[in-house]
C-alpha positions as semicolon CSV with decimal commas, in nm:
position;residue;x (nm);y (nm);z (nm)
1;X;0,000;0,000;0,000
2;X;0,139;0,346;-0,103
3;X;0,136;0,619;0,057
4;X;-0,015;0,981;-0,140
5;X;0,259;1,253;-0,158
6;X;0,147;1,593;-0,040
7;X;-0,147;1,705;-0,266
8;X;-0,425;1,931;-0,144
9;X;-0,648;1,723;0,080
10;X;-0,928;1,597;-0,195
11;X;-1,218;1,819;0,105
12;X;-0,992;2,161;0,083
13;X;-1,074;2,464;-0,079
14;X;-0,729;2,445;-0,318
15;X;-0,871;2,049;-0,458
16;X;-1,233;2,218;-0,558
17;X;-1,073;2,483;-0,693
18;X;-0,840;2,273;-0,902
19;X;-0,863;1,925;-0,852
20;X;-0,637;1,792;-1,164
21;X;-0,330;1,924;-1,080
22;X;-0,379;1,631;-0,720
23;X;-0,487;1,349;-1,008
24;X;-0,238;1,358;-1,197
25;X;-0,041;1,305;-0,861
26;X;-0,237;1,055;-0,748
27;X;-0,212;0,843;-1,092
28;X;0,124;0,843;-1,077
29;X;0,253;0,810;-0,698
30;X;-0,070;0,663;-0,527
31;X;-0,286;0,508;-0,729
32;X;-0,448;0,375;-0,425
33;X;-0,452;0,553;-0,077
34;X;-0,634;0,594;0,287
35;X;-0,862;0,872;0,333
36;X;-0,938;0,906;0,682
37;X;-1,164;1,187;0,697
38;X;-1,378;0,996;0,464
39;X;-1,298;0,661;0,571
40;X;-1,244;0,560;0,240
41;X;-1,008;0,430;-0,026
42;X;-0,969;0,645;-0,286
43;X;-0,851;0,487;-0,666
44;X;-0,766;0,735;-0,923
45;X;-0,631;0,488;-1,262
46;X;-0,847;0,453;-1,568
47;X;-0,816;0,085;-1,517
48;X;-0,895;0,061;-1,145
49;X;-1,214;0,264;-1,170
50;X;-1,392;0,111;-1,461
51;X;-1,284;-0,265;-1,261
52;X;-1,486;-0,098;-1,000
53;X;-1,767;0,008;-1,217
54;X;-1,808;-0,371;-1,396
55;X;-1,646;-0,601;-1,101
56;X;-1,967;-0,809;-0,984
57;X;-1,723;-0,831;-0,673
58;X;-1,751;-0,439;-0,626
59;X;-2,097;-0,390;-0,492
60;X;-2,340;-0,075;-0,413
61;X;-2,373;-0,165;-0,059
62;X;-2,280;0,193;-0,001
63;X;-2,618;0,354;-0,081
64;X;-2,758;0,235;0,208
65;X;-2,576;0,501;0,426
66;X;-2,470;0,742;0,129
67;X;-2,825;0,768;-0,077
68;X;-3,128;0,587;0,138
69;X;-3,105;0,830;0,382
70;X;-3,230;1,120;0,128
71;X;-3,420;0,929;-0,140
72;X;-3,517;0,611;-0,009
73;X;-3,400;0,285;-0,102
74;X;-3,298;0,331;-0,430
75;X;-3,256;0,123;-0,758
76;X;-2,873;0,169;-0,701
77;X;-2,875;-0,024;-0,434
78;X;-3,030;-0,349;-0,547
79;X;-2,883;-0,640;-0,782
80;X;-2,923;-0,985;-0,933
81;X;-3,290;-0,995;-1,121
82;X;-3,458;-0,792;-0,833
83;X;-3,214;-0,508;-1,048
84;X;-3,295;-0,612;-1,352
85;X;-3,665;-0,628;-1,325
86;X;-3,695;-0,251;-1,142
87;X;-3,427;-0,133;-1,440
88;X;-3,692;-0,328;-1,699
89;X;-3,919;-0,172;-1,534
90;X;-3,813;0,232;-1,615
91;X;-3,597;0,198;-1,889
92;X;-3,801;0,191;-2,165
93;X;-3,924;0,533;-2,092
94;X;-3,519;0,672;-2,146
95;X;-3,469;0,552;-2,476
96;X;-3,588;0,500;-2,890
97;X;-3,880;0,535;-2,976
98;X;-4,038;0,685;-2,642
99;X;-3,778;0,907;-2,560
100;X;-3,782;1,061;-2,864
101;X;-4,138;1,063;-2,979
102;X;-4,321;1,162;-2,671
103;X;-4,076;1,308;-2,429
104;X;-3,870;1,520;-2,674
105;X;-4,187;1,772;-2,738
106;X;-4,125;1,832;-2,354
107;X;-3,737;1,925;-2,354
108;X;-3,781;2,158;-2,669
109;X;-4,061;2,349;-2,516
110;X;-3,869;2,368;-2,201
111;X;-3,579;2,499;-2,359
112;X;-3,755;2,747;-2,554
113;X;-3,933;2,860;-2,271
114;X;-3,651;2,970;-2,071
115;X;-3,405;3,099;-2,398
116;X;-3,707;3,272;-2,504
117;X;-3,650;3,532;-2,144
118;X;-3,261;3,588;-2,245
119;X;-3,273;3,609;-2,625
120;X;-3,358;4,002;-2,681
121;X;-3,131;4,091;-2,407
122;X;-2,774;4,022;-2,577
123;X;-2,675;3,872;-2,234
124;X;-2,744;3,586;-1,998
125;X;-2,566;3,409;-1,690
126;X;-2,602;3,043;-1,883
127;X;-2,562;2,871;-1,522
128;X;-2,808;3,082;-1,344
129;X;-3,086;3,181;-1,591
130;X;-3,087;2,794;-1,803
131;X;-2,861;2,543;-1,733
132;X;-2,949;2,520;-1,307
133;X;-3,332;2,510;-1,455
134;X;-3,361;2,348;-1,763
135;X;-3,322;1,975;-1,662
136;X;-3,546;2,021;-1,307
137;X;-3,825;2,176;-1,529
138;X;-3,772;1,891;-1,787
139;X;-3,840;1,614;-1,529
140;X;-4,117;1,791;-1,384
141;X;-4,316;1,815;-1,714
142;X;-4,218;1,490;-1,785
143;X;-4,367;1,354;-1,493
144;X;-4,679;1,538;-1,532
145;X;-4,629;1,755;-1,205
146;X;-4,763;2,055;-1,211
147;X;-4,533;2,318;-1,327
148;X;-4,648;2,576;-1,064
149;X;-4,411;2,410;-0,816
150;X;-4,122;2,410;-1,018
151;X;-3,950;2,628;-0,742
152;X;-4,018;2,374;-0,489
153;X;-3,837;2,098;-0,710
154;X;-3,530;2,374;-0,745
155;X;-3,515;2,340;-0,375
156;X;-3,577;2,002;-0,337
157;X;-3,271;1,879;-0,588
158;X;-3,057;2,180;-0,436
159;X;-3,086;2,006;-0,091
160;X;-3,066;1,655;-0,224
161;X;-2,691;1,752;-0,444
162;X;-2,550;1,909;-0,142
163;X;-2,628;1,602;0,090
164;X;-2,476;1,374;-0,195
165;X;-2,184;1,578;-0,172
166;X;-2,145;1,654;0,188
167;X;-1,783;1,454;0,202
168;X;-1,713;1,639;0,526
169;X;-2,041;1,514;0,649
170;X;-2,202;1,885;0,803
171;X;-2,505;1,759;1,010
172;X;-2,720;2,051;0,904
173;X;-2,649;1,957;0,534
174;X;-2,740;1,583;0,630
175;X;-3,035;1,749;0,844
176;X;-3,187;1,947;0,513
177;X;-3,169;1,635;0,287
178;X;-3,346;1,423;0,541
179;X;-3,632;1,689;0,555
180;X;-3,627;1,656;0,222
181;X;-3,699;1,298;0,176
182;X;-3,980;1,349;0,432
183;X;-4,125;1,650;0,201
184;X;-4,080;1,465;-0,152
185;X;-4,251;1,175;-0,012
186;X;-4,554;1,368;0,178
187;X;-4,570;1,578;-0,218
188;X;-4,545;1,256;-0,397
189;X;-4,688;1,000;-0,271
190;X;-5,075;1,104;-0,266
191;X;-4,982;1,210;-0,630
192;X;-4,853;0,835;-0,705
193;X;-5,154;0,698;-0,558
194;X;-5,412;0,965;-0,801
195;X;-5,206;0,832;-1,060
196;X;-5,308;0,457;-1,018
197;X;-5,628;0,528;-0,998
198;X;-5,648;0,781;-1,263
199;X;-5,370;0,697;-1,498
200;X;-5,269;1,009;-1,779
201;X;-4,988;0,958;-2,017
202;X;-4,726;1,087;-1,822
203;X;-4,424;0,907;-1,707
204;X;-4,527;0,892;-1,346
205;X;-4,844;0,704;-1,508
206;X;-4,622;0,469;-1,659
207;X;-4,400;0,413;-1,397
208;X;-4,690;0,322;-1,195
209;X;-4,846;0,067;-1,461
210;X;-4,541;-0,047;-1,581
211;X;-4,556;-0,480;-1,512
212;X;-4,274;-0,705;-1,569
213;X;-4,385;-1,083;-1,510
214;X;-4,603;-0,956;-1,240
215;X;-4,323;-0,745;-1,108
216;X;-4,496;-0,346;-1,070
217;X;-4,313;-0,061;-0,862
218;X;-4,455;-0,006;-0,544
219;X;-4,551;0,353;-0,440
220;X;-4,214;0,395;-0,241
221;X;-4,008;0,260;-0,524
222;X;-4,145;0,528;-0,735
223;X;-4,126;0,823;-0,458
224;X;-3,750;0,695;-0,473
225;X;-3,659;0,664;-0,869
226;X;-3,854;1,016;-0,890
227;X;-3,583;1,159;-0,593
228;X;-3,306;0,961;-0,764
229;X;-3,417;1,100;-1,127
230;X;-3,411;1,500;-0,972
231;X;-3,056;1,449;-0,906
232;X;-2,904;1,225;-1,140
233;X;-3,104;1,321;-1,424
234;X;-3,037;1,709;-1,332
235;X;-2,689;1,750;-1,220
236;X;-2,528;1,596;-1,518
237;X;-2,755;1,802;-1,755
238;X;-2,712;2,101;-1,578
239;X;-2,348;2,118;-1,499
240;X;-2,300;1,940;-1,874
241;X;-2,474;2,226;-2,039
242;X;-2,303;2,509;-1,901
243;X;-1,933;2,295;-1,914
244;X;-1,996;2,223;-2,305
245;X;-2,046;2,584;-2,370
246;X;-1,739;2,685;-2,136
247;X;-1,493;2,431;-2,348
248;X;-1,608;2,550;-2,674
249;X;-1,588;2,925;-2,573
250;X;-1,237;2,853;-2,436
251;X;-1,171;2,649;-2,813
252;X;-1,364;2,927;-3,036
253;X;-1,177;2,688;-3,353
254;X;-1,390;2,415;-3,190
255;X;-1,702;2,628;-3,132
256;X;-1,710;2,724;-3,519
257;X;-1,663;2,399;-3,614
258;X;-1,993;2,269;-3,389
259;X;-2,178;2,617;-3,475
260;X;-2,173;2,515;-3,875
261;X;-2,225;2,150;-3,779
262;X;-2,459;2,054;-3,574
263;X;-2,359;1,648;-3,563
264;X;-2,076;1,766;-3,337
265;X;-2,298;1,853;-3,074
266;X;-2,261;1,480;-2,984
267;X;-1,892;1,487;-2,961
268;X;-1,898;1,769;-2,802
269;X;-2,059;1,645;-2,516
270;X;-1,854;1,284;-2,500
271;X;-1,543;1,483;-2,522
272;X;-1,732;1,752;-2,192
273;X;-1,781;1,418;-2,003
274;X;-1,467;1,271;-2,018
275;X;-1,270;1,611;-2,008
276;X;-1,459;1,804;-1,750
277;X;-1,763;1,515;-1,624
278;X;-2,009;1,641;-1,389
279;X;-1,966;1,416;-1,122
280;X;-1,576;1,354;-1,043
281;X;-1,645;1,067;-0,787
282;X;-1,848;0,793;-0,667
283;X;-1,812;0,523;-0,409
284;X;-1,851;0,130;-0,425
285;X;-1,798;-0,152;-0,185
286;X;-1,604;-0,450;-0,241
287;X;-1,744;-0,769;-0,092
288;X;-1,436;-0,927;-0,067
289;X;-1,104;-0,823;-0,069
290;X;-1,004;-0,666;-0,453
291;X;-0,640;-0,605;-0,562
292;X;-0,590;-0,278;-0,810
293;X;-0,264;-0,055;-0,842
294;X;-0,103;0,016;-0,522
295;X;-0,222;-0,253;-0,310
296;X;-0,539;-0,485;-0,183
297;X;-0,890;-0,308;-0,057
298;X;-1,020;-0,487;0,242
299;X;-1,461;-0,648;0,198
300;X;-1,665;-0,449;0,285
301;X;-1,446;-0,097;0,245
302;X;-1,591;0,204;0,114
303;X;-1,388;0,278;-0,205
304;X;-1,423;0,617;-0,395
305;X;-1,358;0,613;-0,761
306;X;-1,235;0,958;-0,870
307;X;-1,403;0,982;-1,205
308;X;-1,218;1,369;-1,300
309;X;-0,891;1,146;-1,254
310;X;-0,968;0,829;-1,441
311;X;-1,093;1,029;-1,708
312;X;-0,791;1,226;-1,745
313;X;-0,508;0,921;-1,759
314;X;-0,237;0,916;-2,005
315;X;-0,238;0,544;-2,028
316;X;-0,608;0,557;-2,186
317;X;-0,610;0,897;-2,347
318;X;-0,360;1,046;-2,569
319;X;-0,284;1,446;-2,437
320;X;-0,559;1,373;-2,201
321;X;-0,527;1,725;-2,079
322;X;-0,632;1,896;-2,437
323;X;-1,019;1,952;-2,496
324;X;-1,093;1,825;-2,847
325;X;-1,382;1,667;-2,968
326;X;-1,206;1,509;-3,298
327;X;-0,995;1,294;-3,058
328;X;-0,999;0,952;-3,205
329;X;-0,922;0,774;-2,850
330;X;-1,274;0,866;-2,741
331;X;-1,596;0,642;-2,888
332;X;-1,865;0,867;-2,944
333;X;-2,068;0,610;-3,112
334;X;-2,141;0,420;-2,829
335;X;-2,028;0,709;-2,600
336;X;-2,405;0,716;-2,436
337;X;-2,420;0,351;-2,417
338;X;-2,297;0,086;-2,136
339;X;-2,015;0,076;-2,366
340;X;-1,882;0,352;-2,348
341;X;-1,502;0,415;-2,346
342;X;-1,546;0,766;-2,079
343;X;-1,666;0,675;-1,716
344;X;-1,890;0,987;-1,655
345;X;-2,203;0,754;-1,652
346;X;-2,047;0,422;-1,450
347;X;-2,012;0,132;-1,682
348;X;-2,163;-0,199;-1,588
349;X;-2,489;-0,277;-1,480
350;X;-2,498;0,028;-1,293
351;X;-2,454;0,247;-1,626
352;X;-2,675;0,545;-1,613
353;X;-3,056;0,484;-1,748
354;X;-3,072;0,866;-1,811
355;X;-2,790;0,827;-2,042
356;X;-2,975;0,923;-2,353
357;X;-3,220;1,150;-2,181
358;X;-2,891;1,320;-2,092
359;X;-2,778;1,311;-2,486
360;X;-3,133;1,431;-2,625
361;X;-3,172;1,715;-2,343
362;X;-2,809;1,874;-2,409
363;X;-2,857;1,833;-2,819
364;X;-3,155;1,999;-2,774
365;X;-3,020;2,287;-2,569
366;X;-2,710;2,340;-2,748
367;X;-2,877;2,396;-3,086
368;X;-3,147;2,600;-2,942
369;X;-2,887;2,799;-2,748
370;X;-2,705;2,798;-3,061
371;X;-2,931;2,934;-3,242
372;X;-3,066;3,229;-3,021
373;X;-2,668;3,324;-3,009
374;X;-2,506;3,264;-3,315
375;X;-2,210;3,519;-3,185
376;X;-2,172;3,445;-2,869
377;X;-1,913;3,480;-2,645
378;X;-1,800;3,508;-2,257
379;X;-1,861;3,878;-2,111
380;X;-1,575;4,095;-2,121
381;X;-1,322;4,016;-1,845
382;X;-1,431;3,699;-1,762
383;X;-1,291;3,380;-1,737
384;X;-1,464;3,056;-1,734
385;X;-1,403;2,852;-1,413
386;X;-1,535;2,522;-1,276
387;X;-1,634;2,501;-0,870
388;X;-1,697;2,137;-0,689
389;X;-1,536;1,824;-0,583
390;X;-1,839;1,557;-0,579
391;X;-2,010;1,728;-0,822
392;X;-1,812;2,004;-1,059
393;X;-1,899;2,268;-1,353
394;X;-1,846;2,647;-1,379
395;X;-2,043;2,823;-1,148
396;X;-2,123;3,130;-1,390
397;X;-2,101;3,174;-1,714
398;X;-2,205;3,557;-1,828
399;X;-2,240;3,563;-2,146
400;X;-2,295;3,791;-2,470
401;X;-2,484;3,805;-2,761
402;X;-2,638;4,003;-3,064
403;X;-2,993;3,925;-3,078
404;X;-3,173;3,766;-3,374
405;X;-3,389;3,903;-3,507
């Protein structure tokens, strides 16, 4: 077992404010290290993480402290076919045929909604006045919630992020995102239970009719996936948004090259995840002892999987530190799939199920955004920055525009 060189301690200030300088570190002289404030192992390698991601032997026993305590027990935290079937169960309404032909109606008038209050101006704060709202208010209207309490949502997710990422474990953090689980469930549940009796074509509908070989979701499981969908399904698309705009700002070359063709949008993003991913770490648990780089993790040992690092490693990526969406090392075709080469989603059976909600949503933003600023460009004096440790994308983005006409 190694032991990490000085690096700034991954819950300081100096790590949020520039975690990759401590990766790189870590890749190289301790690949596998003790965290005692967290009391967890930390892995950093390209290698190491995705074994944790696909490893049956690498378990999300973790959930059961980290997530049940603000959404419930989760799909996250099951496995074997009781995973499979709840999975079966939700799926379908995140991909082909569904995703696009009934849900897509919903992110396009959501985007256009909020674009439509910036796009005379010649100026927005993209994280601020879209990219913190768009995915919340997509979820929402997906559901079939009403969009009056939209606000109440906003706070709901805010609490339910900053419990995820309370590393240092502050007890009135943990104290807000229990009230919140008590407050989603006292909102939802009477909803759920309207819903099976009066069914609409909503995705809350389906999710409560939705039947696999006499399998359905009871009302909890559904109070959960909806808590689970509020952050998963909006921090990535909300911290994705406002980090693919920030690269391709920061590479105008880039930015011309996606503003005169659209396709690009797509690598774009799969080069945003892997380069700057919206969530730099999560945790597993192996259930028996696991040997990566640097030494042998104990059963039954939290392990956190630093995403932002793995993502960044020289012996997967060629110049892993250059933003550039024509990189050949990175497979965009399947970069939204469980086989994806990037780790910003998991891999394994765990892989995101919002993957392609993720891939629709941003598409749909970006051209839209696009669009409404064909000239755009960071406010004068400005310089794009990303904030976080758990979670991580620039915290404003001030922006300016000439206004179409």
């Amino acid at each position: 077992m190694t032991t990490a060189p000085e690096v700034p301690d991954i819950l300081s200030p100096e790590f949020a404010t520039d975690p990759y300088s401590a990766y790189r570190i870590m890749r190289e002289h301790a690949p596998l290290f003790w965290h005692e404030p967290m009391q967890s192992y930390v892995v950093s390698r390209y290698e190491d993480v995705a074994r944790a991601f696909r490893d049956p032997a690498f378990t999300t026993a973790n959930y059961d402290w980290q997530l049940e305590p603000v959404h419930g027990r989760t799909i996250l935290q099951l496995s074997g076919r009781e995973h499979a079937v709840r999975r079966g169960l939700v799926a379908p309404a995140f991909r082909g045929d569904e995703l696009q032909g009934r849900f897509l109606p919903v992110i396009e008038r959501n985007a256009r909604l909020l674009i439509d209050r910036f796009r005379a101006t010649g100026r927005v704060e993209l994280v601020g006045e879209f990219s913190t709202h768009f995915p919340i208010n997509v979820i929402v209207d997906m559901l079939g919630l009403d969009q009056a309490d939209h606000a109440r949502f906003q706070r709901w997710y805010t609490s339910i992020i900053a419990f995820l990422g309370n590393l240092a474990q502050d007890p009135e953090v943990a104290a807000d995102g229990e009230r919140t689980r008590v407050e989603l469930a006292a909102y939802m549940l009477p909803i759920i239970a309207e819903r099976r009796a009066n069914p609409g074509d909503d995705l809350l509908s389906r999710l409560c009719l939705a039947e696999i070989d006499g399998t359905r979701m009871s009302d909890e499981d559904i109070k959960a996936f909806v808590s689970l969908l509020l952050a998963a399904g909006g921090e990535t698309t909300d911290k994705a948004i406002s980090a693919i705009m920030a690269n391709l700002l920061v590479h105008p070359e880039q930015l011309a090259a996606v503003r005169a063709d659209r396709s690009l949008i797509a690598r774009a993003f799969a080069e945003t995840l892997r380069f700057s991913p919206p969530v730099h770490m999560i945790m597993r648990q192996p259930e028996r002892d696991v040997t990566l780089s640097g030494g042998t993790i104990p059963a039954g040992s939290t392990v956190t999987c630093l995403i932002g690092a793995a993502n960044r490693d020289a012996e997967r990526y060629r110049d892993p530190e250059r933003f550039d969406i024509f990189r050949d090392d990175l497979d965009t075709t399947t970069a939204f799939s469980a086989a994806a080469n990037h780790l910003a989603f998991a891999l394994g059976r765990h892989f995101c199920v919002g993957a392609l909600l993720a891939k629709t949503e941003v598409e749909v933003a970006m051209n839209m955004l696009l669009d409404a600023m064909p000239d755009v460009r960071v406010a004068d004096g400005f310089v794009p920055a990303e904030q976080g440790g758990f979670t991580r994308g620039p915290e404003r983005l001030p922006l300016e525009f000439t206004p179409v006409g």
